Structure formats: structure tokens, C-alpha cells
Short mmCIF file of N, CA and C in Angstrom, two decimals:
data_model
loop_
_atom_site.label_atom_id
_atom_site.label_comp_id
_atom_site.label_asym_id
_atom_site.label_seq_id
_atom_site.Cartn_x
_atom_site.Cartn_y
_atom_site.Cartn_z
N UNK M 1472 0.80 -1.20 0.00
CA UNK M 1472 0.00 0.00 0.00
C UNK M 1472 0.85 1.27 0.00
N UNK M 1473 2.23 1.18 0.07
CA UNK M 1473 3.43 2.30 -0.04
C UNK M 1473 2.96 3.03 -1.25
N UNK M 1474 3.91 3.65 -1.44
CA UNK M 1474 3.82 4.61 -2.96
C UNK M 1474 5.55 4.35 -3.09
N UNK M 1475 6.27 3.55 -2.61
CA UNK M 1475 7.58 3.41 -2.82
C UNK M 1475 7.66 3.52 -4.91
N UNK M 1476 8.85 4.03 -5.24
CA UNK M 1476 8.66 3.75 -6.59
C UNK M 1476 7.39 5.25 -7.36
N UNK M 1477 7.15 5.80 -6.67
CA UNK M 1477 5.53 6.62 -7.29
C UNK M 1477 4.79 6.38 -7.51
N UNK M 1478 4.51 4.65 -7.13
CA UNK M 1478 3.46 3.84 -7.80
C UNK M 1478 2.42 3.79 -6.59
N UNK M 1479 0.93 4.56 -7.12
CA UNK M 1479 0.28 4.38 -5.70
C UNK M 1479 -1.41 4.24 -7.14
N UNK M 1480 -2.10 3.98 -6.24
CA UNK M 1480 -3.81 3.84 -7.13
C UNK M 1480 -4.03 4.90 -7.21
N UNK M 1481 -4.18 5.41 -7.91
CA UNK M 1481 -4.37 6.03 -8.85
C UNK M 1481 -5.93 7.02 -8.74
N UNK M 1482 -6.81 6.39 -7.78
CA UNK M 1482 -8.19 7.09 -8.00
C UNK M 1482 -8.17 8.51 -8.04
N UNK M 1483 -7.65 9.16 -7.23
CA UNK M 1483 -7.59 10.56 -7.59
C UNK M 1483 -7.70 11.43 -9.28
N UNK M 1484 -6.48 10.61 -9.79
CA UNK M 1484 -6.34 10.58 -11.28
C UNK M 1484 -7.49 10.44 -12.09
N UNK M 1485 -8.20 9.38 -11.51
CA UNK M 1485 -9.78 9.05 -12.53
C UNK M 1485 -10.57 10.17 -12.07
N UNK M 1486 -10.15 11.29 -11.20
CA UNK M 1486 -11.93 11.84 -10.87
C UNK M 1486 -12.03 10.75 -9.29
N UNK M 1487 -12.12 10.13 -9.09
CA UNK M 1487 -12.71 9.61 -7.60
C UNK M 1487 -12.37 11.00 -6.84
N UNK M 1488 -12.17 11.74 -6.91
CA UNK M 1488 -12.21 12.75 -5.75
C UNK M 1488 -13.03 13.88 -6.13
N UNK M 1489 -13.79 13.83 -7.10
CA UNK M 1489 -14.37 14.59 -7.78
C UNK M 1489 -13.89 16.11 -8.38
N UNK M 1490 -12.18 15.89 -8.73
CA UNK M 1490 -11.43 16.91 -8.73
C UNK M 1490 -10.31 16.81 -9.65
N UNK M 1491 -10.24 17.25 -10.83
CA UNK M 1491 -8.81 16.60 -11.42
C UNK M 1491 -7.54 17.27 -11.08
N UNK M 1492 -6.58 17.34 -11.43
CA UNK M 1492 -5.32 17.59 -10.47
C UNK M 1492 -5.26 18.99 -10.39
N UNK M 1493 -5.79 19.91 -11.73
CA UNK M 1493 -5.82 21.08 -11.93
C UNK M 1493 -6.62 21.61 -10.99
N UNK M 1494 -7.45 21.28 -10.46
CA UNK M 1494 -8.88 22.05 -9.81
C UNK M 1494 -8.46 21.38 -8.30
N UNK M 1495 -7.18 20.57 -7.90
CA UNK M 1495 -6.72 20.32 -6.34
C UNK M 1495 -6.72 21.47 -5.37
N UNK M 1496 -6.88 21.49 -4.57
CA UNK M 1496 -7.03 22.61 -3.37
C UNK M 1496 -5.52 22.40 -2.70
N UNK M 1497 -5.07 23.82 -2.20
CA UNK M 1497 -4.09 23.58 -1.66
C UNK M 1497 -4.02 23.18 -0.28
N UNK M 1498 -2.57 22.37 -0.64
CA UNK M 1498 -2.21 21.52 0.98
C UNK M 1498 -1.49 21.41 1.75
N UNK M 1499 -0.95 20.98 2.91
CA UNK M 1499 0.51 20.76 3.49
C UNK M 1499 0.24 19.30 4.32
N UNK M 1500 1.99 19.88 3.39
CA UNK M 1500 2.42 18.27 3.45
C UNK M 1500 3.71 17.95 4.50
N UNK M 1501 3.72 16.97 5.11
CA UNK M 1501 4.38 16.89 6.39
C UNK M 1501 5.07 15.53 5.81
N UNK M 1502 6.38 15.58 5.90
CA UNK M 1502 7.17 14.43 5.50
C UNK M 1502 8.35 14.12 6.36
N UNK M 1503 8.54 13.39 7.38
CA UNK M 1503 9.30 12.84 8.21
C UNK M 1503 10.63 11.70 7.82
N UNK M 1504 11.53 12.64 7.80
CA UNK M 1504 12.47 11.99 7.65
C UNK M 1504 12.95 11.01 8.44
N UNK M 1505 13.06 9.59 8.38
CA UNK M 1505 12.82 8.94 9.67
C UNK M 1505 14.50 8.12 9.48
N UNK M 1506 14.66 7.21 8.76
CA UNK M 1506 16.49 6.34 8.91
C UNK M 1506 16.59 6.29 7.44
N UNK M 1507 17.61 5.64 7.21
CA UNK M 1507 18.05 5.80 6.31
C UNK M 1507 18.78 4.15 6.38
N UNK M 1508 18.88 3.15 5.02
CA UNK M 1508 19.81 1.78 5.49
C UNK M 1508 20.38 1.30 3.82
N UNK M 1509 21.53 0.61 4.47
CA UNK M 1509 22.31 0.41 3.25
C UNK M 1509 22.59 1.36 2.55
N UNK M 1510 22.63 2.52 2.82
CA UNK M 1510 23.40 3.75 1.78
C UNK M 1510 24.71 3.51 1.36
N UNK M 1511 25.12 4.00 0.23
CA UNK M 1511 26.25 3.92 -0.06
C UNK M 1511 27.67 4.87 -0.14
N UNK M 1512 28.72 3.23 0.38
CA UNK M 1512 29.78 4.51 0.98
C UNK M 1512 30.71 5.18 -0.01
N UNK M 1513 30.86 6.35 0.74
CA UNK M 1513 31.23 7.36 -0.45
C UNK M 1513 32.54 7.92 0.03
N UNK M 1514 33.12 7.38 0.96
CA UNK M 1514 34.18 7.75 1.72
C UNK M 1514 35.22 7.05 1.88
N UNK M 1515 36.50 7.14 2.45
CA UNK M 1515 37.24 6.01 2.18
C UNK M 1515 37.51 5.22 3.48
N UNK M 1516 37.02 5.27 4.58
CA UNK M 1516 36.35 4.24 4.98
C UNK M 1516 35.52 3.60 5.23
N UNK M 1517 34.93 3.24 4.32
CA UNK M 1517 33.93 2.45 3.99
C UNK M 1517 32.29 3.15 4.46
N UNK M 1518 32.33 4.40 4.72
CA UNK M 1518 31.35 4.80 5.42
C UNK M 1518 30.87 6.28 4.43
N UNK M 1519 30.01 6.86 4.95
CA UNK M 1519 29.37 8.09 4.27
C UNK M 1519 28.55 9.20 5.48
N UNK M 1520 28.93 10.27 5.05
CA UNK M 1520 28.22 11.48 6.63
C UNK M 1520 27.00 12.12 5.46
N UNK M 1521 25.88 11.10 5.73
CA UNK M 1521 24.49 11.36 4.81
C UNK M 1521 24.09 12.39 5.70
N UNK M 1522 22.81 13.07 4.28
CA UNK M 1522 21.89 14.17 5.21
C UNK M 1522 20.77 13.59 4.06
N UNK M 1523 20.04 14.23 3.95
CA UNK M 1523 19.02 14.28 2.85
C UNK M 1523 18.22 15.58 2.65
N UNK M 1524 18.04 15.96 1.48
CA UNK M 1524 17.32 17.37 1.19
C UNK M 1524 16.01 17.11 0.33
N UNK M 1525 15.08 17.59 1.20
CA UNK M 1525 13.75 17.66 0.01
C UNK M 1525 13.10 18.68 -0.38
N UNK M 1526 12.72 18.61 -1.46
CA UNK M 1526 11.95 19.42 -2.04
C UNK M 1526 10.55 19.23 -2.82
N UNK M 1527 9.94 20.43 -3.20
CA UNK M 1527 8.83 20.12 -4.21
C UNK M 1527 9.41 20.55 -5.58
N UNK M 1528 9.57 19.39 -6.51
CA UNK M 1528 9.64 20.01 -7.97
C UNK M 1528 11.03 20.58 -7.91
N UNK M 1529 11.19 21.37 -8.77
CA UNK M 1529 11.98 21.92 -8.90
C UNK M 1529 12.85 23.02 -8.19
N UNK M 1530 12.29 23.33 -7.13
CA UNK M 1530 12.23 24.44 -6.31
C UNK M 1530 13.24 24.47 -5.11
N UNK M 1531 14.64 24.61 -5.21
CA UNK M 1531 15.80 24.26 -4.99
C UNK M 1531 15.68 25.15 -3.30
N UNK M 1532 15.34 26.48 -3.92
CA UNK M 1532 15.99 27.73 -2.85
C UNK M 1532 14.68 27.41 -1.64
N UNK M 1533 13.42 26.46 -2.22
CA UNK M 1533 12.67 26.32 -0.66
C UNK M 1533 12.89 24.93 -0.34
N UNK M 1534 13.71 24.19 -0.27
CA UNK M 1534 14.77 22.89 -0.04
C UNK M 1534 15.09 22.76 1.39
N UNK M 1535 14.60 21.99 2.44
CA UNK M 1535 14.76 21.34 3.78
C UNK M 1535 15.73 20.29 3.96
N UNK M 1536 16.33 20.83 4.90
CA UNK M 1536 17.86 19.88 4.79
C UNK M 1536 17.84 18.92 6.00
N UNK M 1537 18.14 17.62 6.27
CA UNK M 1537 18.43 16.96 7.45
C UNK M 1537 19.69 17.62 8.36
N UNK M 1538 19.80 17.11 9.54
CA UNK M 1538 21.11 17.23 9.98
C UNK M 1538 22.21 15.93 9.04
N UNK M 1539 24.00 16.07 9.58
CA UNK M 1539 24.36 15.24 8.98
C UNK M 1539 24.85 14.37 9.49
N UNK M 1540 24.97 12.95 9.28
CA UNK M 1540 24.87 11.83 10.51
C UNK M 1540 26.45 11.33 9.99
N UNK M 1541 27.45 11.51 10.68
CA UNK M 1541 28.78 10.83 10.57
C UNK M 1541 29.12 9.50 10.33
N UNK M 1542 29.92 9.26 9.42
CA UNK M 1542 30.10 7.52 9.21
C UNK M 1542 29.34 6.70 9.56
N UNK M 1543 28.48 6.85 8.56
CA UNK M 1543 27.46 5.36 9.06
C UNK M 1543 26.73 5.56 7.43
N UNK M 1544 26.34 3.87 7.27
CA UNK M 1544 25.41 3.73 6.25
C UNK M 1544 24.08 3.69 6.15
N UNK M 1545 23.90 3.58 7.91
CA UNK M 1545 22.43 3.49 8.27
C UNK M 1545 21.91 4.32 9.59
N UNK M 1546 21.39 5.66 8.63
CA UNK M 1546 21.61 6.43 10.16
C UNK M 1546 20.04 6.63 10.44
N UNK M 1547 19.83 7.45 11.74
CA UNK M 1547 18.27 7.86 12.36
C UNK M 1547 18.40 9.21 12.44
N UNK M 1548 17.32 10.46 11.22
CA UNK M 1548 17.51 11.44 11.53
C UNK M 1548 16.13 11.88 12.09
N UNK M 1549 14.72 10.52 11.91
CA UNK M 1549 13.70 11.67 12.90
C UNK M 1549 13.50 13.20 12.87
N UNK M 1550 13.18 13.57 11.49
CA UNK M 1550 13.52 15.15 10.73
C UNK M 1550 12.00 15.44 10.50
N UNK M 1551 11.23 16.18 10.67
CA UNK M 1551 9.83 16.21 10.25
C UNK M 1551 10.23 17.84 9.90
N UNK M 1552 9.71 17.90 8.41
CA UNK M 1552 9.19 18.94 7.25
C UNK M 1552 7.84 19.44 6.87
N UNK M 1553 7.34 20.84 6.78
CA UNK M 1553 6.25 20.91 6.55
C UNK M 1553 6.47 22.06 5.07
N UNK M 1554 5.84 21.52 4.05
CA UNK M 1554 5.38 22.65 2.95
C UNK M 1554 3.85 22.97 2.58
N UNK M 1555 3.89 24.07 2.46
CA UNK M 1555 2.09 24.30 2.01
C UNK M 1555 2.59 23.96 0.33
N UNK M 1556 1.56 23.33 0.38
CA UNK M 1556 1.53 23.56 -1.57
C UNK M 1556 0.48 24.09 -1.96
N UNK M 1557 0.75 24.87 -3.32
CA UNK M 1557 0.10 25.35 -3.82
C UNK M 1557 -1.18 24.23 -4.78
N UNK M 1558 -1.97 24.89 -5.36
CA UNK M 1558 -3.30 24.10 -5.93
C UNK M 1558 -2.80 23.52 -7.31
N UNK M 1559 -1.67 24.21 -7.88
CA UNK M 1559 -0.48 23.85 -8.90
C UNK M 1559 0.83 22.93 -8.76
N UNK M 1560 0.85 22.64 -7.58
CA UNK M 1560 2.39 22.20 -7.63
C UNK M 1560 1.58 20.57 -7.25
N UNK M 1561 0.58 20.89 -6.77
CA UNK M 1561 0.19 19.23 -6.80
C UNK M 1561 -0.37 18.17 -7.96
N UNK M 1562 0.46 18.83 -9.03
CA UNK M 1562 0.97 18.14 -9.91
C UNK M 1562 2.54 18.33 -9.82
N UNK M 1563 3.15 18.52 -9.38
CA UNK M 1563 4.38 18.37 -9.06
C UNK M 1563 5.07 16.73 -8.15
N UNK M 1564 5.89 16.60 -8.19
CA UNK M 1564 7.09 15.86 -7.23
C UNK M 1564 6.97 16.35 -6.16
N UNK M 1565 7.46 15.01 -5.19
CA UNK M 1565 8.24 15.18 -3.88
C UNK M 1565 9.42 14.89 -4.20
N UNK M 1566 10.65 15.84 -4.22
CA UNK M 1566 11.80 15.09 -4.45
C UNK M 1566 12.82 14.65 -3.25
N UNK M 1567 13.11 13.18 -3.01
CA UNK M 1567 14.74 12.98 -1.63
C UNK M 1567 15.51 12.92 -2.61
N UNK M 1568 16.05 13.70 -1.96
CA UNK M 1568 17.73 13.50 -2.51
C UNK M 1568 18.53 13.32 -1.12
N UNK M 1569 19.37 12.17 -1.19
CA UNK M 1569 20.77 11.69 -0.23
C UNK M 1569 21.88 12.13 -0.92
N UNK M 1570 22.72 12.52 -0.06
CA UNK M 1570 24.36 13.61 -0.03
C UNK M 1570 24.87 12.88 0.84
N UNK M 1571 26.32 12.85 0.57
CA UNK M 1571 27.10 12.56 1.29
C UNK M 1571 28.00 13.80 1.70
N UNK M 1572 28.12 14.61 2.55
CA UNK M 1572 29.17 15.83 3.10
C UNK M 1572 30.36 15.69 2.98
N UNK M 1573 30.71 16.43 2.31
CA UNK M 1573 32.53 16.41 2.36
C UNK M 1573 32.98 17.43 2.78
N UNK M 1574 33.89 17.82 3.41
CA UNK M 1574 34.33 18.53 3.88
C UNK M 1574 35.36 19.73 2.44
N UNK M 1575 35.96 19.39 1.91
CA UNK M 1575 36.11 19.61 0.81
C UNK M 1575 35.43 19.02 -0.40
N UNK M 1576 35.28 19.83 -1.71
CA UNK M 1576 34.68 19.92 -2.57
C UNK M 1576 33.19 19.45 -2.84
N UNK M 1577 32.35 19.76 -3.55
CA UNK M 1577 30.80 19.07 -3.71
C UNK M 1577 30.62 17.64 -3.04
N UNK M 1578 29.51 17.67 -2.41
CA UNK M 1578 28.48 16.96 -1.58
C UNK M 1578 28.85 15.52 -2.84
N UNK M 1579 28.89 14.17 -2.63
CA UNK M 1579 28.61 13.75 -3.54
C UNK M 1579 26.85 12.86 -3.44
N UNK M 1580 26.76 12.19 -4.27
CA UNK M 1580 25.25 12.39 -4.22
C UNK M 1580 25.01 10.59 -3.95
N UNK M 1581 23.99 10.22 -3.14
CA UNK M 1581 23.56 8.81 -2.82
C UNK M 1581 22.59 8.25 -3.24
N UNK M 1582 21.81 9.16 -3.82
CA UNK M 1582 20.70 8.61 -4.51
C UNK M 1582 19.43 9.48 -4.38
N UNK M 1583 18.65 9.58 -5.67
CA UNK M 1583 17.23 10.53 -5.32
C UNK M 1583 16.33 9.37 -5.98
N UNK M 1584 14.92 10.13 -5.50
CA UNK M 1584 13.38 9.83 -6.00
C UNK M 1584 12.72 10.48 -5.91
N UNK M 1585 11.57 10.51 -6.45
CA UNK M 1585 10.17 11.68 -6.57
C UNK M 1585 9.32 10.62 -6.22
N UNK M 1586 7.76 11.00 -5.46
CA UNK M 1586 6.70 10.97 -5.21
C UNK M 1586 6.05 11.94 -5.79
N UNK M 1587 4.69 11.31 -6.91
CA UNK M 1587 4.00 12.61 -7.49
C UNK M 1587 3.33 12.80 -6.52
N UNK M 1588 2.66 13.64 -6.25
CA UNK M 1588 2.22 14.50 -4.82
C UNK M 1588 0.31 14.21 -5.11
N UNK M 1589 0.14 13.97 -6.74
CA UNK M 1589 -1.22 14.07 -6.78
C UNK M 1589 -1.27 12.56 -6.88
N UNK M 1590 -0.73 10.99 -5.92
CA UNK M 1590 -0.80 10.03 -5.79
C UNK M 1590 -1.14 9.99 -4.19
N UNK M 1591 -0.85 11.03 -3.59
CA UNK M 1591 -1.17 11.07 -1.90
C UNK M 1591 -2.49 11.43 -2.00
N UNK M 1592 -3.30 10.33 -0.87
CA UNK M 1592 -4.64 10.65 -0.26
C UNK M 1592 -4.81 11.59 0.71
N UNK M 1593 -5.50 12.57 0.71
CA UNK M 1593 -5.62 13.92 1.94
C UNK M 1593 -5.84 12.78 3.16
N UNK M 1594 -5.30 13.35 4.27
CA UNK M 1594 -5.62 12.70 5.57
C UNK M 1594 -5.16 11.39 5.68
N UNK M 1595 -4.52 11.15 4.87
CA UNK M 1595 -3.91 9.07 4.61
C UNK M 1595 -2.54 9.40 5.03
N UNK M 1596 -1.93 8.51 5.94
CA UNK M 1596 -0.53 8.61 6.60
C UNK M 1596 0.02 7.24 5.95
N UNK M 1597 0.89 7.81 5.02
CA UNK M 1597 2.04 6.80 4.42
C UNK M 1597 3.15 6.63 5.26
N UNK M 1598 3.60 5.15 5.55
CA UNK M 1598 4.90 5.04 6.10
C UNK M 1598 5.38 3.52 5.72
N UNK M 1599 6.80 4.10 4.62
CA UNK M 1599 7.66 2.86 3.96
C UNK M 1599 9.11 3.37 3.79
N UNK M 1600 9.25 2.30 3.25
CA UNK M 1600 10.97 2.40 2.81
C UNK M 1600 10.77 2.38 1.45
N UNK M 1601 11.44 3.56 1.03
CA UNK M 1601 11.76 3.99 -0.23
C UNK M 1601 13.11 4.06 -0.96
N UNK M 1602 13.47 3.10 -1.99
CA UNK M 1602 14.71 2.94 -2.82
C UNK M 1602 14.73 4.06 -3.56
N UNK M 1603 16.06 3.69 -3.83
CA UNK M 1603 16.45 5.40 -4.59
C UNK M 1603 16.29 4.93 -6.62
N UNK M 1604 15.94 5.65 -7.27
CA UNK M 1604 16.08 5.48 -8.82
C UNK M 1604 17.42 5.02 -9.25
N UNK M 1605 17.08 4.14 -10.55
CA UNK M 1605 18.90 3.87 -10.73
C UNK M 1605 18.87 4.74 -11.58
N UNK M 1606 20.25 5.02 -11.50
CA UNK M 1606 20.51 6.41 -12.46
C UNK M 1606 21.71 5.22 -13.37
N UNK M 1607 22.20 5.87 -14.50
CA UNK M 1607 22.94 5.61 -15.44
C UNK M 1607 24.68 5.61 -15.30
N UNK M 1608 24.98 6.80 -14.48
CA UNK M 1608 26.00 7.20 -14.24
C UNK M 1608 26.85 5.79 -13.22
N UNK M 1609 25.82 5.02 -12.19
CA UNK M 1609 26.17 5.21 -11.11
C UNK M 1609 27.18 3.29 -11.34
N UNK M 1610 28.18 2.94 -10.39
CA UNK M 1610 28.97 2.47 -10.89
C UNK M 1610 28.85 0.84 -9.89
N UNK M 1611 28.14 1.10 -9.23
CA UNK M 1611 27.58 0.05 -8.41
C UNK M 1611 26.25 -0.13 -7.96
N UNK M 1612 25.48 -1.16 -7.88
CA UNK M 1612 23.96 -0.98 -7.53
C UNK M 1612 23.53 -0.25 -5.97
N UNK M 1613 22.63 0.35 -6.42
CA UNK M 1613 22.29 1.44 -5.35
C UNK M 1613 21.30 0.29 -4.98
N UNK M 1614 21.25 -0.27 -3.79
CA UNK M 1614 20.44 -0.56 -2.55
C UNK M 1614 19.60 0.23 -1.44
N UNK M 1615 20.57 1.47 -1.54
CA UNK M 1615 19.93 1.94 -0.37
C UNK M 1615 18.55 2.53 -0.53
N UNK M 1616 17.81 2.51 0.77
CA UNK M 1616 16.63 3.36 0.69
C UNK M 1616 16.49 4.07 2.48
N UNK M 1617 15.64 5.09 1.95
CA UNK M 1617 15.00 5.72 3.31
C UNK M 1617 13.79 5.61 3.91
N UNK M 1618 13.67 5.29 4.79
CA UNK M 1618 12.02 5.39 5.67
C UNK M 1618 11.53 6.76 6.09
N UNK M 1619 10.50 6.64 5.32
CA UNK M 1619 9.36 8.05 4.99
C UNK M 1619 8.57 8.26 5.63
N UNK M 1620 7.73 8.98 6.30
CA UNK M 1620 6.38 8.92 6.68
C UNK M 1620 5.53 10.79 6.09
N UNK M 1621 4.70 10.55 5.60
CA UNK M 1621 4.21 11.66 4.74
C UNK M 1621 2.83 11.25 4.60
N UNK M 1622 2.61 12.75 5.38
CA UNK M 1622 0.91 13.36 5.50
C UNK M 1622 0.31 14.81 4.24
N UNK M 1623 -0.28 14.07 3.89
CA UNK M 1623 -1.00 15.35 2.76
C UNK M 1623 -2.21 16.13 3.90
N UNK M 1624 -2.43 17.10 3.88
CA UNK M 1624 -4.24 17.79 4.13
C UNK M 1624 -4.66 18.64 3.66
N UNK M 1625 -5.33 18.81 2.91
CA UNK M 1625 -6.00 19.93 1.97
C UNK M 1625 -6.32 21.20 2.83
N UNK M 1626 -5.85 22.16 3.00
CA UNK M 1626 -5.84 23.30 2.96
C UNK M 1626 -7.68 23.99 2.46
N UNK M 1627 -8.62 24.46 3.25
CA UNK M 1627 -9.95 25.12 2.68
C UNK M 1627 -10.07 26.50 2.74
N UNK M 1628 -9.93 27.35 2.11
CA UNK M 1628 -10.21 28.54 1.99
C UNK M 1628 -11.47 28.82 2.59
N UNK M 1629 -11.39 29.47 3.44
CA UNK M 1629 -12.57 30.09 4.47
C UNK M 1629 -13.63 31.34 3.91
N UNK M 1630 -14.96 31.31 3.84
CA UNK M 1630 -15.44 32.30 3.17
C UNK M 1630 -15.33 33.02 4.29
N UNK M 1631 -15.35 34.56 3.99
CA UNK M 1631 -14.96 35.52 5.35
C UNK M 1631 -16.81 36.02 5.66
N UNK M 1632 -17.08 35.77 6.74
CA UNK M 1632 -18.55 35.91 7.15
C UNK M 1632 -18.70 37.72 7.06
N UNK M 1633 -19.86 38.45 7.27
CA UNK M 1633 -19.93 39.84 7.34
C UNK M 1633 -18.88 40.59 8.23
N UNK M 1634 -18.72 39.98 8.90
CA UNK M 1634 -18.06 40.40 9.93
C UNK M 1634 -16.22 40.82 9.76
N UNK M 1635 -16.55 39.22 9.54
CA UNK M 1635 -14.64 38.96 8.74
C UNK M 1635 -14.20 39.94 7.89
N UNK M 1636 -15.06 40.44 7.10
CA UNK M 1636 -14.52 41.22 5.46
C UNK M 1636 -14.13 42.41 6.15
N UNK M 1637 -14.47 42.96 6.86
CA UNK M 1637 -14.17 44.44 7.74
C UNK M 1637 -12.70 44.44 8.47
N UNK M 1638 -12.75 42.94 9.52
CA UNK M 1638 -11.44 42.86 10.17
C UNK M 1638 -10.48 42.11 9.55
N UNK M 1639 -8.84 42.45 9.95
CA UNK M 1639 -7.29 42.06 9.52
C UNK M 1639 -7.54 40.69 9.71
N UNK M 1640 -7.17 40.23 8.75
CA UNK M 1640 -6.85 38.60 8.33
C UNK M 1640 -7.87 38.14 8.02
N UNK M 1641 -9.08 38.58 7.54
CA UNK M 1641 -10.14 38.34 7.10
C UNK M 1641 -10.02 36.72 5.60
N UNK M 1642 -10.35 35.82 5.29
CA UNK M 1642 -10.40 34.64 4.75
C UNK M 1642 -8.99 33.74 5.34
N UNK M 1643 -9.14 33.87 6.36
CA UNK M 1643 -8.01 32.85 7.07
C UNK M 1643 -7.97 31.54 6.27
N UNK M 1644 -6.57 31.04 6.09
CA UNK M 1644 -6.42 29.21 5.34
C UNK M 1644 -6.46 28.61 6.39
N UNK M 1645 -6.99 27.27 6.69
CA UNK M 1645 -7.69 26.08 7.83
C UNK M 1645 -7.63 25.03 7.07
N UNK M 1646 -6.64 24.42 8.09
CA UNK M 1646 -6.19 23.03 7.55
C UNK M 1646 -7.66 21.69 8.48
N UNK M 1647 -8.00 21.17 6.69
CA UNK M 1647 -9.07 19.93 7.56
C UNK M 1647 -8.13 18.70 7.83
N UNK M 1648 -8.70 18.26 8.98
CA UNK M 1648 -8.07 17.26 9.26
C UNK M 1648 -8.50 15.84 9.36
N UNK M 1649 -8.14 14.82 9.95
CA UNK M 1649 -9.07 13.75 9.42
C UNK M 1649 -10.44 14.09 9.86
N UNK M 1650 -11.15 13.28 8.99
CA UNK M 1650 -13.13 12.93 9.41
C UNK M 1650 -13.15 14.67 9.11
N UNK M 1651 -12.68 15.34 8.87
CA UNK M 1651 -13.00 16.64 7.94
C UNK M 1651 -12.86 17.69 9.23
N UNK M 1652 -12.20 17.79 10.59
CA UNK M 1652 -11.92 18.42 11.36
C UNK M 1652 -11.58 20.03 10.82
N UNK M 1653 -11.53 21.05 11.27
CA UNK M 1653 -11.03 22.19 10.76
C UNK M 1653 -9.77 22.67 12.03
N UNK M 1654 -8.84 22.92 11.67
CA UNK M 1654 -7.80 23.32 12.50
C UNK M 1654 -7.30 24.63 11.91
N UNK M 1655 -7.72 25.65 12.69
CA UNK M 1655 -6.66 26.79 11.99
C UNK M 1655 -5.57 26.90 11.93
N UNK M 1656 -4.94 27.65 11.19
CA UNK M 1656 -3.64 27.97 10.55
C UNK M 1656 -3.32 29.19 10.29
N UNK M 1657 -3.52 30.05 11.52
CA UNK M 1657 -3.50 31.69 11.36
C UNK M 1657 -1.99 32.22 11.94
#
């Protein structure tokens, strides 16, 4: 039932939500960086000082970084991330990317993947281990993967009552939560 790979059912896609990806409401998304195993070592003893950076899409400069965990191939960073997305980007990626820190010259790189974002169910809590893509370049098989846990919730735009339209902060965003809870977000 993972989405390891990007591969998740799809109903959203058909309309089951009565919404196609264009007409999605915006959301935030909470993605917990949890361990990391079998990464690969990138160092010369046999080890690698991983972090991991995610993002949405393409979008480098709003990029959440782990701390960085010293020689080890299998570390615990317990990192929890929150992005609002926009009603557009959920047609976008989740992208991990794993780094290895060097102290001199460029980070070298351990492996990435995307999650399309319009494969997550609002209010559905995913938690798996996710392998990294093989890339072309790479000169030994990449094994490693990371354990994820990632919450979508649709974001509802609040109509502002008579009252509201007069006073500051008038159409507040309110995150629903499961069974359709409203939690503000002011």
C-alpha cells in the first residue's frame, strides 16, 4: 500500500475525488524523515556522513535539509518537514535527494526519488521504505533506501462571514483534518 517507486492507485487521477489535479485545493504536506539503510559509501572508509534534502519540484531555494549523521550507512535522523503547496504544484514531485558531506569539494550524491504529490490521499498517513532510482551514471547498484512517513491535508479557503470582510486577516487558510476536522492555521 506504499507509494515506494511513485506507484500508488491512482483514484484521484480518474476523478474519484471529484477533482482533477488542476482544480486540487491547496495543501501541506508533512514528511518525516525517519532512517536511512544500506546507503552507499562514499568515503574512504567504507562509510558516508548522509543528510538528505527535500523538495517540491523543482524548487531548490525552498529545499529542507536533514542534519548530517557521521560515518554510518544506516543512520536515524527523525527530521519532520512541513510545505504548504500550492493548488499547482500538486501536480508536481516530492523530491529525496541523499548527499554525502565532504568537507572539501561538492556533496557527492547517494541517490534521489520523486513521489508525485497528486498520488497522496488527503488525511492518509504513508509510512515505507523507499529505494532510490537507478541512475545511469552510477557504478555500483544502489540498494539503499529511506524510511518516509508523509501526511497530505487539503488546505480550505474560508469564506470571510460579514463580519470577517471588515477585520485584519479576514479569509483565514484552515487546515481539515481527518473525518473533515477544521484546524486553523493563522
Amino acid at each position: 500500500e506504499g507509494i515506494a517507486g511513485g506507484a500508488v492507485g491512482r483514484a484521484q487521477e480518474n476523478g474519484a475525488d471529484g477533482k482533477d489535479g488542476e482544480g486540487a485545493s491547496p495543501a501541506l504536506l508533512k514528511i518525516t524523515v525517519m532512517r536511512g539503510r544500506d546507503l552507499l559509501a562514499k568515503d574512504r572508509g567504507g562509510t558516508s556522513d548522509p543528510y538528505v534534502r527535500v523538495h517540491i519540484g523543482d524548487e531548490l531555494l525552498k529545499a529542507r535539509k536533514t542534519g548530517v549523521k557521521d560515518k554510518t550507512l544506516n543512520p536515524t535522523w527523525m527530521e519532520e518537514f512541513e510545505f504548504t503547496i500550492s493548488s499547482s504544484q500538486r501536480q508536481e514531485h516530492l523530491v529525496i535527494e541523499a548527499f554525502d558531506k565532504d568537507t572539501f569539494g561538492t556533496d557527492d550524491t547517494l541517490g534521489k526519488f520523486g513521489i508525485p504529490l497528486d498520488t497522496l490521499a488527503p488525511d492518509r498517513e504513508y509510512r515505507d521504505w523507499y529505494g532510490f532510482d537507478a541512475s545511469a551514471d552510477e557504478e555500483e547498484t544502489n540498494r539503499g533506501q529511506l524510511e518516509l512517513k508523509i501526511t497530505l491535508s487539503e488546505l480550505v479557503q474560508m469564506q470571510p462571514s460579514a463580519a470577517e470582510t471588515k477585520a485584519p486577516g479576514a479569509g483565514a487558510v484552515k487546515a481539515a483534518g481527518p473525518g473533515g476536522a477544521v484546524a486553523s492555521q493563522l
